[in-house]
Every structure is written in C-alpha cells, then in structure tokens.
Coordinates of C-alpha atoms and ligand atoms in Angstrom, one line a residue:
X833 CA -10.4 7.4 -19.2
X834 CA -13.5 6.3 -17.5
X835 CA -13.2 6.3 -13.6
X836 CA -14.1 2.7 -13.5
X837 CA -11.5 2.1 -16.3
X838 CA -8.6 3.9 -13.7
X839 CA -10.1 1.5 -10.8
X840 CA -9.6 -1.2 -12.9
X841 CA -6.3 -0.3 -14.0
X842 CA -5.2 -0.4 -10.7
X843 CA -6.4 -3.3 -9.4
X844 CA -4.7 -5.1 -12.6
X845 CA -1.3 -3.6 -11.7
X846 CA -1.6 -4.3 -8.3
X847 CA -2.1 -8.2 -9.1
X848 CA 0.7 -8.0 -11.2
X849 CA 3.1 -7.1 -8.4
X850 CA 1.6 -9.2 -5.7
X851 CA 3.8 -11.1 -3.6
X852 CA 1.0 -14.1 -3.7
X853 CA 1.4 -14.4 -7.9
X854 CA -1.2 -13.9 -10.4
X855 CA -2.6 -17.5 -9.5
X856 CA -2.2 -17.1 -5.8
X857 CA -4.8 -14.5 -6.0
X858 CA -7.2 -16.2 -9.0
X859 CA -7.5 -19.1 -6.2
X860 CA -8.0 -16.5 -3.4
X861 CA -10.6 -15.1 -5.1
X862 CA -12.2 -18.7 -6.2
X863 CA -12.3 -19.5 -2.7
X864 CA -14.7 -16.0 -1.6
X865 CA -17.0 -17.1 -4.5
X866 CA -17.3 -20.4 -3.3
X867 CA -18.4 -19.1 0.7
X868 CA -20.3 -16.3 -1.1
X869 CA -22.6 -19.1 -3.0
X870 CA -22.5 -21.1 0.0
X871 CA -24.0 -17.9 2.0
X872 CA -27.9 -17.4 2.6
X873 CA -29.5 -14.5 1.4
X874 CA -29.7 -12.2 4.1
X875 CA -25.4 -12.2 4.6
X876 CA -25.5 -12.2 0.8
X877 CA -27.3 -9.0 1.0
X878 CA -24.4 -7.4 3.4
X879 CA -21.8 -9.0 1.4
X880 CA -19.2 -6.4 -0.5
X881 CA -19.4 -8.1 -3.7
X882 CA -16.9 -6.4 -5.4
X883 CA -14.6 -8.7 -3.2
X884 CA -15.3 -11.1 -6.0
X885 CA -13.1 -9.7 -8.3
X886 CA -11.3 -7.0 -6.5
X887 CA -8.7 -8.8 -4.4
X888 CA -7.8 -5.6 -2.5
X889 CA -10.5 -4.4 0.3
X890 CA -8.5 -1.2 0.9
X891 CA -9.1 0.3 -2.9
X892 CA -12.3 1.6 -3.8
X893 CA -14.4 4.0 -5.3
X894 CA -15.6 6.1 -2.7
X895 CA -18.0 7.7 -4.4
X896 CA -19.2 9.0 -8.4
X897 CA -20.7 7.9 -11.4
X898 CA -18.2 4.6 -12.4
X899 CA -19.0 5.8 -16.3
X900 CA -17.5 9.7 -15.6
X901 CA -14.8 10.6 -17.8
X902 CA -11.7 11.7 -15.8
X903 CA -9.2 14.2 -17.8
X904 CA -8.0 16.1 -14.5
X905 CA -7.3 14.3 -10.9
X906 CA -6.0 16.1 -7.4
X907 CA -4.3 13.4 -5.7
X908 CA -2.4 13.2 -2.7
X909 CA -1.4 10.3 0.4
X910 CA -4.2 11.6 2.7
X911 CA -7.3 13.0 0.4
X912 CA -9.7 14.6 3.3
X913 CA -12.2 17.5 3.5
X914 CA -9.6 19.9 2.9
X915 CA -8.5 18.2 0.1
X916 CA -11.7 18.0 -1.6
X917 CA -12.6 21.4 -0.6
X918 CA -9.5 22.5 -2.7
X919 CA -10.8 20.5 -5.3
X920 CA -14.0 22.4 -5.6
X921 CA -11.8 25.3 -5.3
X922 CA -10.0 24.4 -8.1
X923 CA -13.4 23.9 -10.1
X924 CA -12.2 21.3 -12.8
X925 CA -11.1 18.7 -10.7
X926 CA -12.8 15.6 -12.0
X927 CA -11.5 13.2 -9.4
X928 CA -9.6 13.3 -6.3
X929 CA -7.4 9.9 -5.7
X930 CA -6.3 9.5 -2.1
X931 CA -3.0 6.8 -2.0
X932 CA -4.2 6.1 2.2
X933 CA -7.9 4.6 2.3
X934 CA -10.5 6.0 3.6
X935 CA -14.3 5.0 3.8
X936 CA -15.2 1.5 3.2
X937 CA -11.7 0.8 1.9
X938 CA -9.6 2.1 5.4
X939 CA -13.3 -0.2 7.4
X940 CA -11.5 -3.4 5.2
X941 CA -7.7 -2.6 5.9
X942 CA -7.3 -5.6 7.8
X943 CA -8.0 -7.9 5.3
X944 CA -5.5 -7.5 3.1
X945 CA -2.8 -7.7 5.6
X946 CA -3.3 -11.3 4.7
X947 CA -0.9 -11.2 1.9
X948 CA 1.9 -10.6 4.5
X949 CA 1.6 -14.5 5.5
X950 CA 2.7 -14.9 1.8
X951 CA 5.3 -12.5 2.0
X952 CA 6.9 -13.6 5.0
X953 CA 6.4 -18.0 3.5
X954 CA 8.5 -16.6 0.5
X955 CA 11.0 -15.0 2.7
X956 CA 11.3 -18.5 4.3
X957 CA 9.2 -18.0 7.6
X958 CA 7.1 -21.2 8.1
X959 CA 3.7 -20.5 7.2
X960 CA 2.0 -21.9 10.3
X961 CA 3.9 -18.9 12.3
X962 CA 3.5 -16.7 9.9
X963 CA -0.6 -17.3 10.1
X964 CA -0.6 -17.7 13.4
X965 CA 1.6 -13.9 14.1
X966 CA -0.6 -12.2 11.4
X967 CA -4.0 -13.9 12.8
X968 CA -3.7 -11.8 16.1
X969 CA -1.9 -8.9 14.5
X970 CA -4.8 -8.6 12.0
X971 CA -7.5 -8.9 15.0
X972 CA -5.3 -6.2 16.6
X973 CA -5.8 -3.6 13.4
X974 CA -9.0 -4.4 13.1
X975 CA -10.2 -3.7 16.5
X976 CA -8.0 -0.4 16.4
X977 CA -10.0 1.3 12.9
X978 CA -13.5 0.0 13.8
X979 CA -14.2 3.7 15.8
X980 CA -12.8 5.9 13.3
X981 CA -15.5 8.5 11.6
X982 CA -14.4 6.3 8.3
X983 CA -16.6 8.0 6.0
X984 CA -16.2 11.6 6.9
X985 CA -14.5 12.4 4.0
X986 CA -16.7 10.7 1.9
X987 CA -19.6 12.4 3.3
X988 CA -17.9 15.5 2.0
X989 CA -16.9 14.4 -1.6
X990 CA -20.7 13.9 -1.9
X991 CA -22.3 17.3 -0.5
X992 CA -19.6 18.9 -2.7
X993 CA -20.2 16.0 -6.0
X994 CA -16.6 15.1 -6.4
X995 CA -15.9 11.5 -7.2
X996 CA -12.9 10.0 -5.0
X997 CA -10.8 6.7 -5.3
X998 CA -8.3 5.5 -3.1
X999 CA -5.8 3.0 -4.3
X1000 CA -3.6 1.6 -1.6
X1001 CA -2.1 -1.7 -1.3
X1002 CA -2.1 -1.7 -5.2
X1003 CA 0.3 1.1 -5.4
X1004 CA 2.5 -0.1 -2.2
X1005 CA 2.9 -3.4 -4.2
X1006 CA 4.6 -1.2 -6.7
X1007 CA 6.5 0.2 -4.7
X1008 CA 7.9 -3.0 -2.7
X1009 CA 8.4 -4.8 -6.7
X1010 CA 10.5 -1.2 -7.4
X1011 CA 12.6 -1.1 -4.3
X1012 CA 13.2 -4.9 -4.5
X1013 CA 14.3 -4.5 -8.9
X1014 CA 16.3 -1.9 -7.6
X1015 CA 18.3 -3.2 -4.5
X1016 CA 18.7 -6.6 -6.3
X1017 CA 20.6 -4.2 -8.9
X1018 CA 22.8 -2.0 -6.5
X1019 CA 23.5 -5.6 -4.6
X1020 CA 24.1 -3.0 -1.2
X1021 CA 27.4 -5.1 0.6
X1022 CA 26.5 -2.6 3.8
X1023 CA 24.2 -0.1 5.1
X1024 CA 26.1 2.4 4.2
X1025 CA 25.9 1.4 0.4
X1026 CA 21.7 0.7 1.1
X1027 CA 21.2 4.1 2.0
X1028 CA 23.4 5.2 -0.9
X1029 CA 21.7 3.0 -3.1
X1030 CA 17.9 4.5 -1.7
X1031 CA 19.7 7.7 -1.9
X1032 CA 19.6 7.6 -5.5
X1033 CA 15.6 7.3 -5.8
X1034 CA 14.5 10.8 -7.2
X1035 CA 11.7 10.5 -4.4
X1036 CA 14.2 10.0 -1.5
X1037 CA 16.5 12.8 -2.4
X1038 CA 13.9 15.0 -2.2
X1039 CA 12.5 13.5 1.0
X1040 CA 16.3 14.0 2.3
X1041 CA 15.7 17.7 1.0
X1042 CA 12.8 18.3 2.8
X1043 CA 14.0 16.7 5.9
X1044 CA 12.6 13.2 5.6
X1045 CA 15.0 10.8 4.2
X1046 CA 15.8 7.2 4.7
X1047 CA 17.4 6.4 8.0
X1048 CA 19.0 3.8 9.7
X1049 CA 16.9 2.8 12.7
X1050 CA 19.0 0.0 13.8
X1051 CA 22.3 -0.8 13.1
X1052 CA 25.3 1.1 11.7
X1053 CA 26.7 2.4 8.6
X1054 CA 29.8 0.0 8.7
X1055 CA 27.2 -3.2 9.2
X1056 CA 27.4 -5.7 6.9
X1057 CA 23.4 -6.3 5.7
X1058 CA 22.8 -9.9 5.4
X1059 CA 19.9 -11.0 3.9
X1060 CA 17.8 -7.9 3.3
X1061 CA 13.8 -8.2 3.2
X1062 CA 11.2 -6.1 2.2
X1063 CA 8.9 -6.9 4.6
X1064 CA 7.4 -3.5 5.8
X1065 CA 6.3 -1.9 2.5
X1066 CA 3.1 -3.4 1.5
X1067 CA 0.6 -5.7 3.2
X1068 CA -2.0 -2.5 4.9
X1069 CA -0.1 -1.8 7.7
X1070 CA 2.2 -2.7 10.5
X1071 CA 2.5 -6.4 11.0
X1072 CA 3.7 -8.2 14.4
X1073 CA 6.5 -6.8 16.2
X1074 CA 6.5 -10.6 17.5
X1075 CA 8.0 -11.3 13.9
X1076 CA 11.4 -10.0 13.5
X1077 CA 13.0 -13.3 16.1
X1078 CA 11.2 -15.8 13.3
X1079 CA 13.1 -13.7 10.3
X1080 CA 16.1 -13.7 12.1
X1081 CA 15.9 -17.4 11.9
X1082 CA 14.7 -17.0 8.6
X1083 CA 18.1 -15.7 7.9
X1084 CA 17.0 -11.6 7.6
X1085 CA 19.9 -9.5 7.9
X1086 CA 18.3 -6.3 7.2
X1087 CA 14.5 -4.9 6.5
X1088 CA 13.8 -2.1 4.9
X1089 CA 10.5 -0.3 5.7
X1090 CA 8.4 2.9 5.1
X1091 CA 8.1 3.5 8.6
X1092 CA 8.1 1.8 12.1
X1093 CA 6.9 2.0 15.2
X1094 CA 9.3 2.1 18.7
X1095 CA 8.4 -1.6 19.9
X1096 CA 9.0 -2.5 16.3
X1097 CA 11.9 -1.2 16.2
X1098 CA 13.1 -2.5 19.8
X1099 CA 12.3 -6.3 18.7
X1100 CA 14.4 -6.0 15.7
X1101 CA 17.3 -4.7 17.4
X1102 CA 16.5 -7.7 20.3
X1103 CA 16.6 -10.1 17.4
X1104 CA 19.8 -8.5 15.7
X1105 CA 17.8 -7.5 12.4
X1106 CA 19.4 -4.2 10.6
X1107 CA 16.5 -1.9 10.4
X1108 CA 16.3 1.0 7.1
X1109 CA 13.5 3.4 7.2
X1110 CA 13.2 4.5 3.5
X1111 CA 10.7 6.7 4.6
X1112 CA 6.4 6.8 4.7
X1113 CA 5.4 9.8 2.3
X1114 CA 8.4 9.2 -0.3
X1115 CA 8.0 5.8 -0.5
X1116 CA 4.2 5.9 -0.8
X1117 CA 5.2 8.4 -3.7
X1118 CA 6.9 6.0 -5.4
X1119 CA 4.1 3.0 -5.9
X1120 CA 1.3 6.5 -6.4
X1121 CA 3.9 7.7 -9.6
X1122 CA 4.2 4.6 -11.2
X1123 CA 0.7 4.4 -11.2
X1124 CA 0.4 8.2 -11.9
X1125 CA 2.8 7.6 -15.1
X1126 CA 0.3 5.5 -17.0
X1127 CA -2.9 7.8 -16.2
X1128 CA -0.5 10.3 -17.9
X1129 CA 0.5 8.4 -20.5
X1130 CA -3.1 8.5 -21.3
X1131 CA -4.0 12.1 -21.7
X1132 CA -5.0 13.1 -18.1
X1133 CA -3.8 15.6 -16.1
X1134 CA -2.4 15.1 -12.1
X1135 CA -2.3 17.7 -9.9
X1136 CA 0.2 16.8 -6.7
X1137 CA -1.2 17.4 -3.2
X1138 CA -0.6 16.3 0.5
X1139 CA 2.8 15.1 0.7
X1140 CA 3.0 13.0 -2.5
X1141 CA 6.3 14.0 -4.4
X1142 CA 5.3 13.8 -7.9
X1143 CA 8.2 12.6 -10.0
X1144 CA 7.7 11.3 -13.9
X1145 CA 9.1 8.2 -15.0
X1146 CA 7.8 8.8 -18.5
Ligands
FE2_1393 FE1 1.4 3.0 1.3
FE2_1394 FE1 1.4 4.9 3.9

C-alpha cells in the first residue's frame, strides 16, 4: 500500500464511525469550502487545505513521499524520537504510525473536539449547552498545546528520512463504535457486570495483566448503571467537567471513559453519574488494531511499540 493510500484509508473508516454520520460530516466539510472560497488570498495561502477533504485536523502525514510504498510499519500510541530512532535501528522500517498526534496534527487537536457537541445532542443534551460547554472547553485545549515543541519529533523523522502518520480521532471513533456494539450486546444490568463485560476485551485482560485494567472511578460494583454513555472515548481530548450535571439530566447513569482527570471525576460523583475507566493505552489499542487488521489484511507487516497491545481480529 501507498502511504497516501493508508492515510486515506483511515480517514474513510473514521467517517464511517463518526458520531456526526456520513452526511453530518459531507455538510461540515461543504461549509469549510464555502469560507475557504470566501477567503482572500493571503489567509488562503495559510489555509491547511487538506481540511477540505480530511475532516480530522488531528491525522496527518507528518512527513514522506505520499507515493512510498509501505510493506513494514513500527507503530505505537506515542511515536517520538526514540521511537524513530528504533526505527532506523531496525533499518526496514518504512513508516512509523503514532495513534497520539503530534506535529501539525496535535497544533489542530482542538478542532475536532467539535464532534463532541454531536455526541452529547445524540445522547440528549440540548445542543445550545452542549456548544456553549465545548466552546470554552475547546478555547481551554487550545490555549494549553499552543507552547508545546509540536514538531520535535517530526524534525527527527526528517534528519533520519522516516515517513510518520499519526491517526487519532479516526481510530478512537473505532473504538467508541466497538465498545458501544459490544455493551449494547452484554446489556451490563450493573457495574459489576460492565467491568465483566470490558473484562472480556482481549486488550483489557491484558491491560488487567499488566496492571492497568478498567476500574470503577465512581460508584460501586452492586450499582445499578442506568443509562450508560460513551462520552469520554473519542472527540481529542477531555471535554468540560461542567458537563456531567447536564447528562445527568440527560438521563446518564453511567460513562465509560479511557481516562479522567480528578475534577472530572469529582463533578460526576457531584452529579451522581457512575464513572468506568476502561483504561487509556488498551482502549487506544483497540480503535489502532482494528485499523491495524486491514493494513494486514493487505500484505504489510506491524511491528508493536509504546504501549499499544497488538491483538489480531483477523
Ligand atoms: Fe485515543
Ligand atoms: Fe489516548
């Protein structure tokens, strides 16, 4: 496969399991190309046009020749200089493929926490709160990457001529589509049958293995879940921790997440949510080996690294 052909791959999946719909996104993207002809030339000039068809500002080709042929990739959640340097190590690494962004992609992380206002409309929040919660939250993110040494990495990957992609929201949609097929299966009565129901997710047990396994951050086993939402798995990062008292209202009994922070965590409990922490490295493994699985499928070779637990689905 060509590397452009596995960026395009993955934007196509990731559209596919998008909480805004296949049509949600055409318009999305209808809209940008309507500012973008609007724009003068000079803002045209600084505009990232691959916006235009790439809905995702947090998956990117870092850097490479589009055209390469990939048959080998190192891949991992975190791809940094010590990753690529093991790639050159490993001399015929033809890609590495980082599942966190970096580079340009981790500079436009904000934007597509904008597909959280869709997530949390469909889960029944009203969509002028859920815009309104996300509008400062995304300020917030935004404000908090913009002194990070971004391309550092990337620097590296070109000194040493390795091409690097990162795919992230793309493969967390994945995920969030898997663990929602998957739950609406099990139909978990209590927490205690969620975290048996996570527990049987070949990426969790091993997570549980290695010390890292889904816990319950709020509630107890014996608690009944309620409604449960899948609000904390895609969307770029954290949302507002002002949200959990409008999905309580909502009717959330439980949300399952890859992670949290502690005033997360406390406004859930304030608002009487059930919190589940699947867990971040195991469930970004998941959405990264369904991806994985159809790079396979077609004749290339994935080498595991950085806390990604590789498990085949094919
Ligand atoms: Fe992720
Ligand atoms: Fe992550």
């Amino acid at each position: 496969m060509k590397l452009k052909e596995i960026y395009n791959l993955a934007i196509e999946r990731g559209i596919e399991a998008d909480f805004r719909g296949k049509d949600g996104i055409e318009k999305l993207l209808k809209k940008l190309k309507e500012k973008y002809e609007k724009m003068e030339e000079d803002q045209k000039e600084d505009f990232d046009v691959e916006r235009l068809e790439n809905p995702f500002s947090d998956t990117r080709i870092l850097f490479g020749d589009p055209e390469k042929e990939i048959k080998k990739i190192l891949t991992g959640i975190d791809i940094d200089g010590e990753e690529i340097l093991l790639a050159k190590e490993l001399s015929d690494i033809d890609l590495v493929l980082s599942h966190h962004p970096r580079g340009k992609a981790l500079a436009g992380l904000d934007d597509v926490m904008q597909l959280q206002v869709d997530m949390l409309v469909q889960y029944g929040v009203p969509v002028t709160i859920a815009e309104g919660l996300l509008k400062k939250r995304i300020e917030e993110v935004s404000r908090g990457i913009a002194p990070i040494n971004h391309n550092r990495p990337v620097d590296m990957a070109k000194i040493l001529n390795i091409p690097y992609l990162c795919v992230h929201t793309p493969s967390d949609n994945l995920v969030a589509r898997f663990l929602e097929e998957k739950l609406k299966k099990d139909n978990p009565q209590t927490l205690e049958e969620l975290m048996k129901s996570l527990r049987e997710v070949p990426e969790y047990k091993k997570a549980i293995q290695n010390g890292a396994g889904p816990r319950i951050f709020v509630g107890d086993e014996e608690n009944r879940t309620g409604k449960i939402m899948l609000t904390e798995i895609t969307g770029g990062t954290e949302g507002s921790a002002e949200i959990y008292e409008k999905l309580a209202q909502a009717g959330a009994g439980t949300v399952v997440g890859m992670h949290m922070s502690e005033k997360h965590r406390e406004e859930a409990e304030k608002a009487h949510i059930n919190v589940v922490i699947a867990g971040h490295m195991s469930s970004d493994s998941i959405g990264m080996n369904l991806f994985l699985d159809e790079l396979e499928k077609k004749g290339i070779e994935i080498v595991p690294c950085s806390g990604l637990i590789r498990i085949k689905r094919i």
